[in-house]
mmCIF file of C-alpha atoms and ligand atoms in Angstrom:
data_model
loop_
_atom_site.group_PDB
_atom_site.id
_atom_site.type_symbol
_atom_site.label_atom_id
_atom_site.label_comp_id
_atom_site.label_asym_id
_atom_site.label_seq_id
_atom_site.Cartn_x
_atom_site.Cartn_y
_atom_site.Cartn_z
ATOM 1 C CA MET A 20 125.087 39.135 119.643
ATOM 2 C CA THR A 21 125.680 37.734 116.159
ATOM 3 C CA VAL A 22 126.530 34.258 114.935
ATOM 4 C CA PRO A 23 129.909 35.386 113.463
ATOM 5 C CA TYR A 24 130.777 36.958 116.833
ATOM 6 C CA LEU A 25 129.884 33.790 118.766
ATOM 7 C CA ASP A 26 131.734 31.617 116.226
ATOM 8 C CA GLY A 27 134.777 33.892 116.553
ATOM 9 C CA VAL A 28 134.884 33.476 120.324
ATOM 10 C CA ALA A 29 134.500 29.704 120.026
ATOM 11 C CA ALA A 30 137.306 29.493 117.438
ATOM 12 C CA SER A 31 139.786 31.638 119.406
ATOM 13 C CA VAL A 32 142.437 29.942 121.537
ATOM 14 C CA PRO A 33 140.991 31.263 124.851
ATOM 15 C CA GLY A 34 137.465 30.350 123.726
ATOM 16 C CA ARG A 35 138.404 26.828 122.718
ATOM 17 C CA THR A 36 140.294 26.334 125.979
ATOM 18 C CA TYR A 37 137.559 27.301 128.441
ATOM 19 C CA LYS A 38 134.819 25.671 126.364
ATOM 20 C CA GLN A 39 136.683 22.350 126.307
ATOM 21 C CA ARG A 40 137.218 22.621 130.061
ATOM 22 C CA ALA A 41 133.480 23.234 130.588
ATOM 23 C CA VAL A 42 132.665 20.089 128.604
ATOM 24 C CA ASP A 43 135.219 18.115 130.646
ATOM 25 C CA LEU A 44 133.696 19.403 133.902
ATOM 26 C CA LEU A 45 130.232 18.329 132.742
ATOM 27 C CA ASP A 46 131.532 14.758 133.029
ATOM 28 C CA LEU A 47 129.158 13.547 130.341
ATOM 29 C CA GLY A 48 128.696 9.882 129.594
ATOM 30 C CA PRO A 49 126.899 7.726 127.031
ATOM 31 C CA GLY A 50 123.122 7.715 127.406
ATOM 32 C CA MET A 51 122.877 10.881 129.496
ATOM 33 C CA ASP A 52 120.248 13.579 128.997
ATOM 34 C CA ALA A 53 121.866 17.011 128.701
ATOM 35 C CA VAL A 54 120.463 20.523 128.213
ATOM 36 C CA ASP A 55 122.297 23.558 126.860
ATOM 37 C CA LEU A 56 120.491 26.653 128.107
ATOM 38 C CA GLY A 57 120.956 29.727 125.916
ATOM 39 C CA CYS A 58 122.525 27.505 123.282
ATOM 40 C CA GLY A 59 122.783 30.313 120.702
ATOM 41 C CA PRO A 60 123.727 29.012 117.246
ATOM 42 C CA GLY A 61 124.547 25.605 118.718
ATOM 43 C CA THR A 62 128.161 26.403 119.504
ATOM 44 C CA ASP A 63 128.527 23.631 122.078
ATOM 45 C CA LEU A 64 125.808 21.215 120.992
ATOM 46 C CA ALA A 65 128.012 18.945 118.878
ATOM 47 C CA ALA A 66 130.464 18.434 121.755
ATOM 48 C CA LEU A 67 127.632 17.612 124.150
ATOM 49 C CA ALA A 68 125.937 15.345 121.596
ATOM 50 C CA ASP A 69 129.113 13.411 120.824
ATOM 51 C CA ALA A 70 129.732 12.859 124.543
ATOM 52 C CA VAL A 71 126.257 11.460 125.296
ATOM 53 C CA GLY A 72 126.008 9.535 122.016
ATOM 54 C CA ALA A 73 122.915 8.377 120.166
ATOM 55 C CA ASP A 74 121.544 6.659 123.300
ATOM 56 C CA GLY A 75 121.413 10.023 125.060
ATOM 57 C CA THR A 76 119.617 13.266 124.339
ATOM 58 C CA VAL A 77 120.666 16.902 124.086
ATOM 59 C CA VAL A 78 118.124 19.718 124.202
ATOM 60 C CA GLY A 79 119.263 23.197 123.179
ATOM 61 C CA ILE A 80 117.090 26.034 124.419
ATOM 62 C CA ASP A 81 117.186 29.684 123.401
ATOM 63 C CA ARG A 82 114.728 32.569 123.192
ATOM 64 C CA ASP A 83 116.080 33.702 119.807
ATOM 65 C CA ASP A 84 114.484 31.886 116.848
ATOM 66 C CA ALA A 85 117.248 32.849 114.405
ATOM 67 C CA MET A 86 119.851 31.320 116.716
ATOM 68 C CA LEU A 87 117.733 28.177 117.039
ATOM 69 C CA ALA A 88 117.425 27.876 113.237
ATOM 70 C CA THR A 89 121.227 27.981 112.881
ATOM 71 C CA ALA A 90 121.617 25.478 115.719
ATOM 72 C CA ARG A 91 119.093 23.176 114.014
ATOM 73 C CA ASP A 92 121.034 23.292 110.729
ATOM 74 C CA ARG A 93 124.313 22.635 112.481
ATOM 75 C CA THR A 94 123.076 19.588 114.377
ATOM 76 C CA ALA A 95 120.996 18.050 111.582
ATOM 77 C CA GLY A 96 123.287 15.003 111.443
ATOM 78 C CA ARG A 97 122.730 14.240 115.130
ATOM 79 C CA PRO A 98 119.023 13.405 115.507
ATOM 80 C CA TRP A 99 119.322 12.972 119.290
ATOM 81 C CA VAL A 100 119.731 16.781 119.506
ATOM 82 C CA THR A 101 116.517 18.815 119.625
ATOM 83 C CA LEU A 102 116.047 22.578 119.758
ATOM 84 C CA ARG A 103 113.319 24.383 121.680
ATOM 85 C CA HIS A 104 112.291 27.976 121.975
ATOM 86 C CA GLY A 105 112.253 28.917 125.653
ATOM 87 C CA ASP A 106 113.269 31.277 128.400
ATOM 88 C CA LEU A 107 115.628 30.447 131.239
ATOM 89 C CA HIS A 108 113.161 31.938 133.703
ATOM 90 C CA GLU A 109 110.536 29.345 132.733
ATOM 91 C CA LEU A 110 112.215 26.397 131.080
ATOM 92 C CA PRO A 111 110.071 24.266 128.749
ATOM 93 C CA LEU A 112 111.400 21.131 130.430
ATOM 94 C CA ASP A 113 109.983 18.533 132.828
ATOM 95 C CA ASP A 114 110.995 18.384 136.467
ATOM 96 C CA ALA A 115 114.047 16.219 137.188
ATOM 97 C CA GLY A 116 114.589 15.085 133.584
ATOM 98 C CA ALA A 117 118.178 16.178 132.933
ATOM 99 C CA ASP A 118 121.466 14.619 134.029
ATOM 100 C CA ARG A 119 123.496 17.628 132.936
ATOM 101 C CA ALA A 120 122.862 21.337 132.300
ATOM 102 C CA HIS A 121 125.151 23.954 130.793
ATOM 103 C CA THR A 122 125.205 27.699 130.269
ATOM 104 C CA ASP A 123 127.889 29.711 128.479
ATOM 105 C CA ARG A 124 127.662 33.507 128.763
ATOM 106 C CA VAL A 125 123.910 33.451 129.304
ATOM 107 C CA LEU A 126 123.268 34.226 132.981
ATOM 108 C CA GLN A 127 125.208 37.473 132.493
ATOM 109 C CA HIS A 128 122.222 38.626 130.381
ATOM 110 C CA VAL A 129 119.097 37.285 132.125
ATOM 111 C CA ALA A 130 116.765 39.543 134.119
ATOM 112 C CA ASP A 131 116.685 37.294 137.195
ATOM 113 C CA PRO A 132 119.655 34.916 137.623
ATOM 114 C CA ALA A 133 118.260 33.503 140.902
ATOM 115 C CA ARG A 134 115.061 32.438 139.139
ATOM 116 C CA ALA A 135 117.049 30.897 136.283
ATOM 117 C CA LEU A 136 119.084 28.890 138.803
ATOM 118 C CA ALA A 137 115.899 27.734 140.535
ATOM 119 C CA GLU A 138 114.706 26.517 137.128
ATOM 120 C CA ILE A 139 118.014 24.727 136.535
ATOM 121 C CA ARG A 140 117.680 22.987 139.897
ATOM 122 C CA ARG A 141 114.088 21.992 139.059
ATOM 123 C CA VAL A 142 115.011 20.336 135.753
ATOM 124 C CA LEU A 143 118.052 18.455 137.094
ATOM 125 C CA ARG A 144 117.703 14.921 138.387
ATOM 126 C CA PRO A 145 118.986 14.244 141.914
ATOM 127 C CA GLY A 146 122.731 13.801 141.384
ATOM 128 C CA GLY A 147 122.543 15.909 138.219
ATOM 129 C CA ARG A 148 125.225 18.497 137.490
ATOM 130 C CA VAL A 149 125.316 21.987 136.011
ATOM 131 C CA VAL A 150 128.363 23.786 134.621
ATOM 132 C CA LEU A 151 128.021 27.556 134.315
ATOM 133 C CA ALA A 152 130.615 29.395 132.206
ATOM 134 C CA GLU A 153 130.064 33.067 132.962
ATOM 135 C CA PRO A 154 132.417 36.068 132.942
ATOM 136 C CA ASP A 155 133.190 38.771 135.461
ATOM 137 C CA TRP A 156 133.757 42.033 133.603
ATOM 138 C CA ASP A 157 135.209 43.848 136.632
ATOM 139 C CA ALA A 158 138.295 41.792 135.835
ATOM 140 C CA LEU A 159 138.607 43.161 132.309
ATOM 141 C CA LEU A 160 142.197 44.448 132.103
ATOM 142 C CA VAL A 161 143.699 46.439 129.254
ATOM 143 C CA ASP A 162 147.265 47.715 129.434
ATOM 144 C CA THR A 163 147.166 51.455 128.672
ATOM 145 C CA PRO A 164 149.953 54.032 129.213
ATOM 146 C CA ASP A 165 147.676 55.659 131.800
ATOM 147 C CA PRO A 166 146.131 52.808 133.847
ATOM 148 C CA ALA A 167 143.112 55.022 134.569
ATOM 149 C CA ALA A 168 141.942 54.493 130.978
ATOM 150 C CA GLY A 169 141.872 50.693 131.354
ATOM 151 C CA ARG A 170 140.093 50.988 134.707
ATOM 152 C CA GLY A 171 137.586 53.379 133.151
ATOM 153 C CA LEU A 172 136.865 50.878 130.393
ATOM 154 C CA ALA A 173 136.119 48.120 132.932
ATOM 155 C CA ARG A 174 133.851 50.491 134.880
ATOM 156 C CA PHE A 175 132.022 51.418 131.672
ATOM 157 C CA VAL A 176 131.472 47.785 130.649
ATOM 158 C CA THR A 177 130.298 46.702 134.099
ATOM 159 C CA THR A 178 128.042 49.723 134.592
ATOM 160 C CA GLU A 179 126.632 50.377 131.135
ATOM 161 C CA VAL A 180 127.083 47.365 128.850
ATOM 162 C CA VAL A 181 126.406 44.005 130.516
ATOM 163 C CA ARG A 182 123.334 43.541 132.709
ATOM 164 C CA ASN A 183 124.846 41.116 135.263
ATOM 165 C CA ALA A 184 128.447 42.095 134.610
ATOM 166 C CA THR A 185 129.934 40.641 137.804
ATOM 167 C CA ILE A 186 127.928 37.410 137.895
ATOM 168 C CA GLY A 187 131.043 35.237 137.566
ATOM 169 C CA ARG A 188 132.106 35.804 141.161
ATOM 170 C CA SER A 189 128.547 35.491 142.500
ATOM 171 C CA LEU A 190 127.511 32.185 141.002
ATOM 172 C CA ALA A 191 128.814 29.945 143.779
ATOM 173 C CA ARG A 192 126.738 31.953 146.276
ATOM 174 C CA LEU A 193 123.701 32.076 143.986
ATOM 175 C CA CYS A 194 123.902 28.309 143.354
ATOM 176 C CA ALA A 195 124.024 27.648 147.094
ATOM 177 C CA GLU A 196 121.066 29.988 147.635
ATOM 178 C CA ALA A 197 119.175 28.051 144.928
ATOM 179 C CA GLY A 198 119.726 24.805 146.860
ATOM 180 C CA LEU A 199 122.508 23.438 144.660
ATOM 181 C CA ASP A 200 125.716 21.946 146.091
ATOM 182 C CA VAL A 201 128.760 23.725 144.696
ATOM 183 C CA VAL A 202 131.388 21.170 143.661
ATOM 184 C CA THR A 203 134.136 23.455 142.380
ATOM 185 C CA VAL A 204 134.827 26.888 140.900
ATOM 186 C CA GLU A 205 137.572 27.609 138.388
ATOM 187 C CA ALA A 206 138.623 30.984 136.992
ATOM 188 C CA HIS A 207 140.116 31.084 133.500
ATOM 189 C CA ALA A 208 141.940 34.233 132.398
ATOM 190 C CA ALA A 209 141.923 34.752 128.651
ATOM 191 C CA VAL A 210 144.946 36.767 127.517
ATOM 192 C CA PHE A 211 144.895 38.761 124.273
ATOM 193 C CA ARG A 212 148.178 40.072 122.852
ATOM 194 C CA ASP A 213 146.784 41.077 119.503
ATOM 195 C CA VAL A 214 144.579 44.157 119.391
ATOM 196 C CA GLU A 215 142.575 42.892 116.398
ATOM 197 C CA THR A 216 141.561 39.712 118.256
ATOM 198 C CA ALA A 217 140.714 41.815 121.316
ATOM 199 C CA GLU A 218 138.645 44.091 119.093
ATOM 200 C CA ARG A 219 136.718 41.125 117.659
ATOM 201 C CA ILE A 220 136.078 39.443 121.001
ATOM 202 C CA LEU A 221 136.045 42.286 123.537
ATOM 203 C CA GLY A 222 135.255 45.218 121.228
ATOM 204 C CA VAL A 223 138.176 46.966 122.889
ATOM 205 C CA ARG A 224 138.509 49.966 120.535
ATOM 206 C CA ARG A 225 134.766 50.336 120.038
ATOM 207 C CA ASN A 226 134.146 50.238 123.792
ATOM 208 C CA PHE A 227 136.954 52.722 124.539
ATOM 209 C CA ALA A 228 135.262 55.142 122.118
ATOM 210 C CA ARG A 229 131.907 54.579 123.821
ATOM 211 C CA ALA A 230 133.486 54.918 127.283
ATOM 212 C CA VAL A 231 134.957 58.292 126.286
ATOM 213 C CA ARG A 232 131.568 59.499 125.020
ATOM 214 C CA ALA A 233 129.949 58.298 128.265
ATOM 215 C CA GLY A 234 132.545 60.097 130.410
ATOM 216 C CA TYR A 235 134.232 57.020 131.913
ATOM 217 C CA VAL A 236 137.576 57.592 130.116
ATOM 218 C CA ASP A 237 139.203 60.974 129.333
ATOM 219 C CA ALA A 238 140.605 60.092 125.903
ATOM 220 C CA GLU A 239 140.937 56.997 123.734
ATOM 221 C CA PRO A 240 144.333 55.418 124.487
ATOM 222 C CA ASP A 241 146.880 54.698 121.776
ATOM 223 C CA LEU A 242 146.663 50.920 121.235
ATOM 224 C CA SER A 243 149.035 50.805 118.254
ATOM 225 C CA GLY A 244 152.068 49.462 120.161
ATOM 226 C CA PRO A 245 152.568 46.186 122.045
ATOM 227 C CA PHE A 246 149.172 45.188 123.374
ATOM 228 C CA LEU A 247 147.809 43.143 126.258
ATOM 229 C CA ALA A 248 144.294 42.622 127.547
ATOM 230 C CA SER A 249 142.772 39.979 129.773
ATOM 231 C CA ALA A 250 139.255 38.848 130.643
ATOM 232 C CA LEU A 251 138.081 36.399 133.274
ATOM 233 C CA ILE A 252 135.550 33.621 132.942
ATOM 234 C CA PHE A 253 134.398 31.520 135.889
ATOM 235 C CA LEU A 254 133.405 27.872 135.502
ATOM 236 C CA THR A 255 131.077 27.079 138.394
ATOM 237 C CA VAL A 256 130.134 23.438 138.882
ATOM 238 C CA ALA A 257 127.144 22.552 141.077
ATOM 239 C CA GLU A 258 124.975 19.517 141.661
ATOM 240 C CA ARG A 259 121.477 18.756 142.846
ATOM 241 C CA SER A 260 121.588 16.398 145.806
HETATM 242 C C1 SAM B 22 126.433 35.162 124.465
HETATM 243 S S1 SAM B 22 125.213 34.148 123.680
HETATM 244 C C2 SAM B 22 125.949 32.547 124.016
HETATM 245 C C3 SAM B 22 125.460 31.460 123.105
HETATM 246 C C4 SAM B 22 126.145 30.102 123.319
HETATM 247 N N1 SAM B 22 125.924 29.630 124.668
HETATM 248 C C5 SAM B 22 127.628 30.165 123.020
HETATM 249 O O1 SAM B 22 128.442 29.892 123.918
HETATM 250 O O2 SAM B 22 127.989 30.494 121.893
HETATM 251 C C6 SAM B 22 123.850 34.199 124.808
HETATM 252 C C7 SAM B 22 122.619 33.434 124.320
HETATM 253 O O3 SAM B 22 121.683 33.380 125.398
HETATM 254 C C8 SAM B 22 120.388 33.603 124.888
HETATM 255 N N2 SAM B 22 119.574 34.128 125.996
HETATM 256 C C9 SAM B 22 119.793 35.254 126.714
HETATM 257 N N3 SAM B 22 118.860 35.380 127.665
HETATM 258 C C10 SAM B 22 118.029 34.312 127.556
HETATM 259 C C11 SAM B 22 116.871 33.885 128.258
HETATM 260 N N4 SAM B 22 116.374 34.582 129.271
HETATM 261 N N5 SAM B 22 116.291 32.725 127.894
HETATM 262 C C12 SAM B 22 116.795 31.988 126.847
HETATM 263 N N6 SAM B 22 117.880 32.355 126.146
HETATM 264 C C13 SAM B 22 118.492 33.501 126.489
HETATM 265 C C14 SAM B 22 120.590 34.588 123.743
HETATM 266 O O4 SAM B 22 119.518 34.556 122.822
HETATM 267 C C15 SAM B 22 121.904 34.097 123.143
HETATM 268 O O5 SAM B 22 121.698 33.144 122.124
#
């Protein structure tokens, strides 16, 4: 995962749309304490910081020091944002100190999502809310003349590429199992009609080539004509009672 890749997603129309919705669902207010878990290069920190204002705090946590350095640079003008090295499985945060928590495409990668959710519950105050923006790669659709090729691509990505590839659909259950009250779940379908954008964000050509080599797809499909692909991201909202 590179900073230009993450910036590209955030700048795309589908990326901007679901990210704005996640911030809206966080229902942030002045003076709140918010944490962005797996904050990467600080993609969402400015939006969180502006919503809580200088009387609040935002802590961005990531296990990647290079990402944290970029996030630090990008939030230098907002001193109520701090960055910490840490792992979602063992958050460097006090019990019950956060009003709001956020993840964006992070739980799809962690070794133990249930443990990460237990940590999120631990750090939330009673009444605190978490918004989890996580995809479900089984719902990756690419229009190909032979539909088997598109289905093969989705099977390749879910089986070989992303560790917790179908976490989107499971988060409501996992939140409930972690003792969180699920408030709402939304599914946002991003639609790509331009193969170059789909290449940048989904790696559609690159992954077709890999899927052929791995035996999931017979031959790389011709994507030179009219193009359509879609990917699904779930926004799961839960609270600690
Ligand atoms: C797909 S990036 C998303 C970054 C950011 N949330 C965004 O929307 O641009 C996933 C981030 O999660 C971080 N990450 C993955 N597993 C982690 C873990 N167990 N603990 C802390 N950070 C983790 C990675 O270092 C990476 O920065």
